[in-house]
Short mmCIF file of C-alpha atoms and ligand atoms in Angstrom, two decimals:
data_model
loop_
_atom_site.label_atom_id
_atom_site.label_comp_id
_atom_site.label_asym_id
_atom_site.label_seq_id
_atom_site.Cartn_x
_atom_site.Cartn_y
_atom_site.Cartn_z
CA UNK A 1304 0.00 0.00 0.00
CA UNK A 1305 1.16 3.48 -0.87
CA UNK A 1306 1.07 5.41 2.17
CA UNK A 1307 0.04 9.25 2.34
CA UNK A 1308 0.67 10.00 5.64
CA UNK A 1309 2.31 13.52 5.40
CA UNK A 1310 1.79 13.54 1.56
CA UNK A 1311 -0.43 16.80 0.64
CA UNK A 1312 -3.43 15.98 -1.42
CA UNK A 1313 -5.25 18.89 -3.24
CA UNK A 1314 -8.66 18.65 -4.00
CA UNK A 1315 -10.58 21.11 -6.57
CA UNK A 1316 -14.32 21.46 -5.51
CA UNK A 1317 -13.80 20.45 -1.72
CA UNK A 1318 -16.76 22.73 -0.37
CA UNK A 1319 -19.67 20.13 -1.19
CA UNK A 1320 -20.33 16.35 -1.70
CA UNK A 1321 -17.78 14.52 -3.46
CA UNK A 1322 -14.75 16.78 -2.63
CA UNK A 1323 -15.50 17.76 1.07
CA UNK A 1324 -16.18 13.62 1.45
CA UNK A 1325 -12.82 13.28 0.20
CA UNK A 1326 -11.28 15.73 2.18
CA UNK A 1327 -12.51 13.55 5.04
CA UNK A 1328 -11.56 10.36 3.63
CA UNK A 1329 -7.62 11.44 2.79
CA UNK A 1330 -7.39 13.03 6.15
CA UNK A 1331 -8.15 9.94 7.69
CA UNK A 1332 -5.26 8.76 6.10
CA UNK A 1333 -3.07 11.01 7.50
CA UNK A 1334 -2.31 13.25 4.83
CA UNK A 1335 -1.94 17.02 4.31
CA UNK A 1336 -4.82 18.87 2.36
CA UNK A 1337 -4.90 21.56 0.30
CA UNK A 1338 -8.60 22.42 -0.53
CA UNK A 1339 -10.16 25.10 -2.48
CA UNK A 1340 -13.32 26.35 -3.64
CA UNK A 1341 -15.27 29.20 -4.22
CA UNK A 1342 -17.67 29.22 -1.24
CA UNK A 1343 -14.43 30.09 1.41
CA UNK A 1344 -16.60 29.61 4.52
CA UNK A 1345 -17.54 26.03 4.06
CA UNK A 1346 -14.10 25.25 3.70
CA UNK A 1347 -13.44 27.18 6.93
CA UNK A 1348 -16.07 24.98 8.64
CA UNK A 1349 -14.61 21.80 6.78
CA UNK A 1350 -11.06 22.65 8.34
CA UNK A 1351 -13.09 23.40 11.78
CA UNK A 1352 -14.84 19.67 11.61
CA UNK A 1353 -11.39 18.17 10.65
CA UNK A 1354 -9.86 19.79 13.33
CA UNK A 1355 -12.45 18.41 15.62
CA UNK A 1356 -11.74 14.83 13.94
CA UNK A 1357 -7.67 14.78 14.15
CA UNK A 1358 -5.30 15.65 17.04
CA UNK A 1359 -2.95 17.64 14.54
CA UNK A 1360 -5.23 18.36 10.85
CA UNK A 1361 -2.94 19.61 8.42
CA UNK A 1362 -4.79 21.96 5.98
CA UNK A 1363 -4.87 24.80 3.82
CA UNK A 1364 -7.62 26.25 2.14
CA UNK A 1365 -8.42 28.94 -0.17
CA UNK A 1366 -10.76 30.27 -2.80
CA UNK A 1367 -10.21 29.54 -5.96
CA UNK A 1368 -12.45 29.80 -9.29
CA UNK A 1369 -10.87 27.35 -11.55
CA UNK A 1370 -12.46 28.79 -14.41
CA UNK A 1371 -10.19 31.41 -14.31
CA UNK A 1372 -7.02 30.25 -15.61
CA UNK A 1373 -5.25 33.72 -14.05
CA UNK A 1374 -5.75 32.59 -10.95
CA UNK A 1375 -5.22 29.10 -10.72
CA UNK A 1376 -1.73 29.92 -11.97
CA UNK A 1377 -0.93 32.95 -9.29
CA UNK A 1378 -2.49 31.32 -6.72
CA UNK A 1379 -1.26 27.66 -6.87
CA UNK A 1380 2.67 29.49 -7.92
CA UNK A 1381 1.89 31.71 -4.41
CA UNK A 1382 1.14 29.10 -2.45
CA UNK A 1383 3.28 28.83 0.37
CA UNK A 1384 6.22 27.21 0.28
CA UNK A 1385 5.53 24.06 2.23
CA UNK A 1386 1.81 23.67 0.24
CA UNK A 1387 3.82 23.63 -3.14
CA UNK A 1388 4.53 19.77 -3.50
CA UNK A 1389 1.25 18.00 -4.12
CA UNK A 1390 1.48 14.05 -4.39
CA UNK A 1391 -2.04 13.79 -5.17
CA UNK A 1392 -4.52 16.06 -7.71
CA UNK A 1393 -7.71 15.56 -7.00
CA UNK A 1394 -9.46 17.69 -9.91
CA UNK A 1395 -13.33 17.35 -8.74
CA UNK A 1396 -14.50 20.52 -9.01
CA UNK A 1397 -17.74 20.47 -11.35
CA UNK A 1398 -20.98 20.76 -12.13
CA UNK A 1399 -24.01 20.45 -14.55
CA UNK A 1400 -26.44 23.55 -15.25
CA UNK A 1401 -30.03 22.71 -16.48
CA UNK A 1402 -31.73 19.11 -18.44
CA UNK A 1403 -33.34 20.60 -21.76
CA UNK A 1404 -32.75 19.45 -25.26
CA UNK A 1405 -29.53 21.48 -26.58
CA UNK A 1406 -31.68 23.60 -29.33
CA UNK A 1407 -33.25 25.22 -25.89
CA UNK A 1408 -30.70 25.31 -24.11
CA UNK A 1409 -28.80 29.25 -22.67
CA UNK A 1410 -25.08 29.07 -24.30
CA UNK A 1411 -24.02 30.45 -20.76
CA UNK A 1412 -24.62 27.15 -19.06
CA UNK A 1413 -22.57 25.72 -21.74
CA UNK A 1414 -19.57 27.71 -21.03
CA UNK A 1415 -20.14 27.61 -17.30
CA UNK A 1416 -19.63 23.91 -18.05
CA UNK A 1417 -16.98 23.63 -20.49
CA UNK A 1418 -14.91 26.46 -18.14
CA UNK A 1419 -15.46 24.20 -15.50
CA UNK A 1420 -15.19 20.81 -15.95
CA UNK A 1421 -13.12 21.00 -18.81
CA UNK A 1422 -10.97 24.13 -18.86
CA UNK A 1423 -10.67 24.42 -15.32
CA UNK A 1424 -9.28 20.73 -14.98
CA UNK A 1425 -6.73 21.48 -17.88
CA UNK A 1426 -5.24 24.63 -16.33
CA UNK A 1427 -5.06 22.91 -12.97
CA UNK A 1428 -3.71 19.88 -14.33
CA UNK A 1429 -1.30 21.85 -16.53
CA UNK A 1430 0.68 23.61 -13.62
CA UNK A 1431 0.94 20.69 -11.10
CA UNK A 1432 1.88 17.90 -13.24
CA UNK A 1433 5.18 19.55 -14.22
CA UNK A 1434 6.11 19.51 -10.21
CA UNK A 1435 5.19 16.07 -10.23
CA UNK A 1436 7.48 14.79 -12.79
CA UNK A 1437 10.38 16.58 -11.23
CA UNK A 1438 9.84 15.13 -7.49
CA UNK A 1439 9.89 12.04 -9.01
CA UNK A 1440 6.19 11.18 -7.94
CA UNK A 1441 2.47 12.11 -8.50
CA UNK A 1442 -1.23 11.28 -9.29
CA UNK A 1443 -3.94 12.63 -11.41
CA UNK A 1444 -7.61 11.86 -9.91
CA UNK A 1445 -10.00 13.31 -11.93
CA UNK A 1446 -13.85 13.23 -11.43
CA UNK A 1447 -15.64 11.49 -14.81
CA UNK A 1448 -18.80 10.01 -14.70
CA UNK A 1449 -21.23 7.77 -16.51
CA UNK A 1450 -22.60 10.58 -17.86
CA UNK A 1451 -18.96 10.14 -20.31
CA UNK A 1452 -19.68 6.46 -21.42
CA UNK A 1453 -23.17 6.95 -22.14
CA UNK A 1454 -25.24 10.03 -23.32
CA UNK A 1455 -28.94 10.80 -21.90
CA UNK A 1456 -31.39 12.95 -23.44
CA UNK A 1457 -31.13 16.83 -22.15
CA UNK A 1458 -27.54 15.90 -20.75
CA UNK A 1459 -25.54 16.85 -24.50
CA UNK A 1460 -23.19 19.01 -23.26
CA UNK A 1461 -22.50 17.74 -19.37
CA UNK A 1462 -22.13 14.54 -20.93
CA UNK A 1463 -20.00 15.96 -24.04
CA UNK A 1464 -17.65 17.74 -20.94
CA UNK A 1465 -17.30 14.27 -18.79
CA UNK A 1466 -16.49 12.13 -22.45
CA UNK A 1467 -13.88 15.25 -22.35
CA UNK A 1468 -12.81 14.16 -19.26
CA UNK A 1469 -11.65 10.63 -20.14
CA UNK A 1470 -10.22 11.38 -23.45
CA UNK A 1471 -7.73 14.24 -21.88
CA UNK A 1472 -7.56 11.27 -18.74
CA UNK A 1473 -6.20 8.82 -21.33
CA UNK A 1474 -4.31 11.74 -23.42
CA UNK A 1475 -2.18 12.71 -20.15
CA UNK A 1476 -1.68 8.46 -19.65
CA UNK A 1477 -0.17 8.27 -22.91
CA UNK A 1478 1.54 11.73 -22.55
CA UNK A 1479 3.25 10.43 -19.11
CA UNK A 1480 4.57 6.78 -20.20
CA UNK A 1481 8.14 6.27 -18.45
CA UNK A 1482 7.19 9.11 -16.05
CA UNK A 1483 6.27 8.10 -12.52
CA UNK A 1484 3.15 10.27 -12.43
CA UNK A 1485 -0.18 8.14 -12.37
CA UNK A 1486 -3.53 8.97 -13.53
CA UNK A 1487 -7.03 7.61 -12.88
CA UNK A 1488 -10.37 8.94 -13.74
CA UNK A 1489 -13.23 8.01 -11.28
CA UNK A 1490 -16.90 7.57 -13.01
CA UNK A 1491 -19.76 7.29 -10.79
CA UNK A 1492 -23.33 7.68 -11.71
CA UNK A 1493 -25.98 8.97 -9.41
CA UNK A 1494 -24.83 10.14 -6.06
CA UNK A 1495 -26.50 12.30 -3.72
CA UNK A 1496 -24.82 15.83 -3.64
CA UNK A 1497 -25.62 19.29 -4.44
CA UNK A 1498 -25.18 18.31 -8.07
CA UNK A 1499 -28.77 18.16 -8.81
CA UNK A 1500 -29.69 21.31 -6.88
CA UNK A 1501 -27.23 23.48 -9.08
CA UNK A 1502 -28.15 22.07 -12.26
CA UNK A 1503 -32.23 22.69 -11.26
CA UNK A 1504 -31.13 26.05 -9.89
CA UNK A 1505 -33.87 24.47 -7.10
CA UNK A 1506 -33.04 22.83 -4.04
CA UNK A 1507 -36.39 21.41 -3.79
CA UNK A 1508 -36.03 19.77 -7.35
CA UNK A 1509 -32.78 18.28 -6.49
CA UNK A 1510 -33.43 16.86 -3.40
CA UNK A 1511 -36.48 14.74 -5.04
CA UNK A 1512 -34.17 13.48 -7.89
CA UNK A 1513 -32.95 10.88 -5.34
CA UNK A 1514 -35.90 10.01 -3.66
CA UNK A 1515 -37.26 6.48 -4.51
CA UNK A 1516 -34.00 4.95 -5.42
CA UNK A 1517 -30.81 4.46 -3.03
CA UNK A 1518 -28.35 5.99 -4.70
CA UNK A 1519 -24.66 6.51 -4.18
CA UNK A 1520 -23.01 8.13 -1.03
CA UNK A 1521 -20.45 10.75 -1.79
CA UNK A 1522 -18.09 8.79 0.99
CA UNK A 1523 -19.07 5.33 -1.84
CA UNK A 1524 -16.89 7.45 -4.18
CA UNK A 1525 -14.32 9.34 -1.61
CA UNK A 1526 -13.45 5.32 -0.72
CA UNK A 1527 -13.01 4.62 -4.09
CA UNK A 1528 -10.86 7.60 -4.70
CA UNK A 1529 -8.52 6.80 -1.91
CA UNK A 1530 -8.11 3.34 -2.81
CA UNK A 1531 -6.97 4.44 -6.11
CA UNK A 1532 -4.25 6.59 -4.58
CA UNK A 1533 -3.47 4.19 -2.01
CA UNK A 1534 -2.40 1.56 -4.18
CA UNK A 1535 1.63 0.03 -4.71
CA UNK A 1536 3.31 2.84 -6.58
CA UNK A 1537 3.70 0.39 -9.77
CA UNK A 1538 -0.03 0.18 -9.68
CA UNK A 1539 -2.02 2.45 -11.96
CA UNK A 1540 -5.95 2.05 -11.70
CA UNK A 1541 -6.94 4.00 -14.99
CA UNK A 1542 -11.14 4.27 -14.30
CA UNK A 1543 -13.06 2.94 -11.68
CA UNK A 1544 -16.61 2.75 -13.39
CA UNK A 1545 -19.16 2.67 -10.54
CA UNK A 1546 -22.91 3.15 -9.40
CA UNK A 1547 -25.43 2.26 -6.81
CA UNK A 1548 -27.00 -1.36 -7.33
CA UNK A 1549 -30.49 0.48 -8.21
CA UNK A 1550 -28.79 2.02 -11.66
CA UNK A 1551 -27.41 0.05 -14.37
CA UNK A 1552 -26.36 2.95 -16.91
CA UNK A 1553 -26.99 6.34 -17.40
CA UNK A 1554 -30.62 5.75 -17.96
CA UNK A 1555 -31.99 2.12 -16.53
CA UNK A 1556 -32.82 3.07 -12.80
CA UNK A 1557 -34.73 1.23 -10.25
CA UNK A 1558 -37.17 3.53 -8.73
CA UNK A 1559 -38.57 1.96 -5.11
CA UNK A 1560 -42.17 3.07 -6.20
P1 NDP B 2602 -21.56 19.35 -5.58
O1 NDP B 2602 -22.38 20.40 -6.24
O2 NDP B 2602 -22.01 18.85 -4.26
O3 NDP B 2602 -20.04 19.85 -5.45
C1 NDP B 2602 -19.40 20.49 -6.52
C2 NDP B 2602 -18.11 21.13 -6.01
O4 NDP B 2602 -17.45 21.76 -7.12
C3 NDP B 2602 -18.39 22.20 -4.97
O5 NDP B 2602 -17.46 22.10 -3.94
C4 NDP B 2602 -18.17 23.51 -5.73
O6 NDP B 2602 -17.66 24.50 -4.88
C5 NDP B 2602 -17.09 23.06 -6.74
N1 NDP B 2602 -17.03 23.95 -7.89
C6 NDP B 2602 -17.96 24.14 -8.85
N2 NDP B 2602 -17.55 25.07 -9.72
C7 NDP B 2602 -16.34 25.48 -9.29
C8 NDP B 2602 -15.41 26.43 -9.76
N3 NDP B 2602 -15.65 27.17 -10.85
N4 NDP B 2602 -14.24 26.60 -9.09
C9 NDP B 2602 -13.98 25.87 -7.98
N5 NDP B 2602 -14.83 24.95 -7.48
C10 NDP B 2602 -15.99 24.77 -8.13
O7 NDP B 2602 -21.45 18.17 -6.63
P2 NDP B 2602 -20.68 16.76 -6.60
O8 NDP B 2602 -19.93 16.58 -5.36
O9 NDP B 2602 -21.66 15.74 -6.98
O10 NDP B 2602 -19.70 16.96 -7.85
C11 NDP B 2602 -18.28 16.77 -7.78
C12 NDP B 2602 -17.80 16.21 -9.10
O11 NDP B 2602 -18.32 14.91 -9.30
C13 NDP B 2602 -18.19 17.02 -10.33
O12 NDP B 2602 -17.11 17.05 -11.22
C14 NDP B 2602 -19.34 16.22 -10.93
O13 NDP B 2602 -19.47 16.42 -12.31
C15 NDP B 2602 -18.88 14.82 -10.59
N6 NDP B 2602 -19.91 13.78 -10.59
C16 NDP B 2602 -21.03 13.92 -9.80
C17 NDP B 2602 -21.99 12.92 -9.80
C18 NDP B 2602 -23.27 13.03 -9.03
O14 NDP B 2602 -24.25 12.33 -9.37
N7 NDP B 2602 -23.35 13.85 -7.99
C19 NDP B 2602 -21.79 11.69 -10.58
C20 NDP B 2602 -20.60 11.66 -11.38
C21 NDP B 2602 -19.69 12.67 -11.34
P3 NDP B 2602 -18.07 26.05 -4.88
O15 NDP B 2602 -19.47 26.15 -5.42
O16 NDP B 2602 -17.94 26.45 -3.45
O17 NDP B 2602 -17.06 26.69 -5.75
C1 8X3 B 2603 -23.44 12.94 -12.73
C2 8X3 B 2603 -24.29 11.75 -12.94
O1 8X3 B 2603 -26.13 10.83 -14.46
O2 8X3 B 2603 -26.54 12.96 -13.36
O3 8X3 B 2603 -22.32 12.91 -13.56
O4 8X3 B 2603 -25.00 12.82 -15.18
S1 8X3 B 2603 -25.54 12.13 -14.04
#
């Protein structure tokens, strides 16, 4: 097993669901995290719970807006000094806006999309891997999703960013052959997070998306995410395809009633 005690993990996105459920999850392993977002005061009451949980937390956070490819490159080259040397990437931040066929869909969501899950994991990507190589060690985990294998109606262009997803996952694989840098994309289907809520713009709307079905946990994917990382150094999971027993793709569900 590849331990991470002392290692610093960064995670994009670690306000909410997946990400803050990670945050947990690696810190339980003993590792350092760096976590950023753009809502600054749930990371503040993240750090505040994992302070609660560990004797001696080790985290940083700070807002960031990975769409803005300005500031992920100040910030992450201002970071300080001892925050600079990430083992593991955890590039989660995301999101979906709004379930319409594309002819009706607003153009804006599709940028806030493509900036996001797309762009945002690029430029973040771009300026840590080169670290990475150098040390001598690293690991890409990037947040796919079914939504990338298969398409579902109203979904074109969330599901056109996570198929983005594990081409560039596969691209940087090829791109870091006889360099000990891993990479693994993580694709999950339904799991209950604030996902739905943002892409409804309606909390109420969100919430009912997963009643009548047990779906996934975001700590179901956080384990699955540090198992990847945790594994021999030789060992490079590339996709770890995964949803609740009550959904078989992106659009056979089994709904209670
Ligand atoms: P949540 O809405 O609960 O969390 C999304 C996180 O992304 C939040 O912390 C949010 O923080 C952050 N984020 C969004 N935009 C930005 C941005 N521009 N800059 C920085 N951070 C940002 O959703 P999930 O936890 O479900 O989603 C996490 C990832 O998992 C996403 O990539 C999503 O596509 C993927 N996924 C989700 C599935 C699901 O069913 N829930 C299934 C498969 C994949 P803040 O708003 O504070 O910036
Ligand atoms: C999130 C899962 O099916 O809502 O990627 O697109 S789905």
């Amino acid at each position: 097993m590849n331990s991470l005690r002392g290692k610093i993990v960064f995670i994009t996105g670690a306000s909410s669901g997946i990400g803050r459920a990670t945050a947990i999850a690696f810190a339980e392993q003993g590792a350092r995290l760096l976590l950023c977002a753009r809502r600054i005061d749930r990371l503040t009451e993240l750090a505040r719970e994992l302070a609660a949980l560990q004797s001696e937390p080790d985290v940083f956070t700070f807002r960031l807006d990975v769409r803005d490819p300005v500031a992920v490159n100040e910030t992450l080259a201002n970071l300080p000094e001892e925050w600079r040397d990430v083992e593991v990437l955890v590039n989660n931040a995301g999101l979906s806006r709004g379930l319409t066929p594309l002819y009706e869909n607003d153009p804006l969501d599709w940028d806030e999309m493509i900036d996001t899950n797309i762009k945002g994991l690029l430029h973040v990507t771009r300026h840590l891997v080169p670290g990475m190589i150098a040390r001598g060690s690293g690991h890409v985990i990037s947040m796919g999703s079914t939504a990338g294998k298969e398409t579902y109606a109203g979904g074109a262009v969330y599901c056109a960013s996570k198929a983005a997803e594990k081409a560039i996952m596969e691209g940087l694989r090829i791109d870091l052959i006889g360099k000990p840098v891993r990479s693994t994309s993580i694709d999950p289907g339904m799991v209950e997070t604030e996902f739905a809520q943002v892409r409804f713009r309606d909390e109420d709307k969100g919430r009912k998306l997963y009643q009548n079905i047990t779906p996934l946990q975001p700590e179901d994917v956080a384990d699955a995410i540090v198992y990847a990382a945790t594994r021999p150094k030789h060992v490079n999971i590339h996709t770890i395809l995964m949803t609740t027993i009550d959904q078989a793709n992106s659009t056979v569900f089994n709904r209670h009633s």
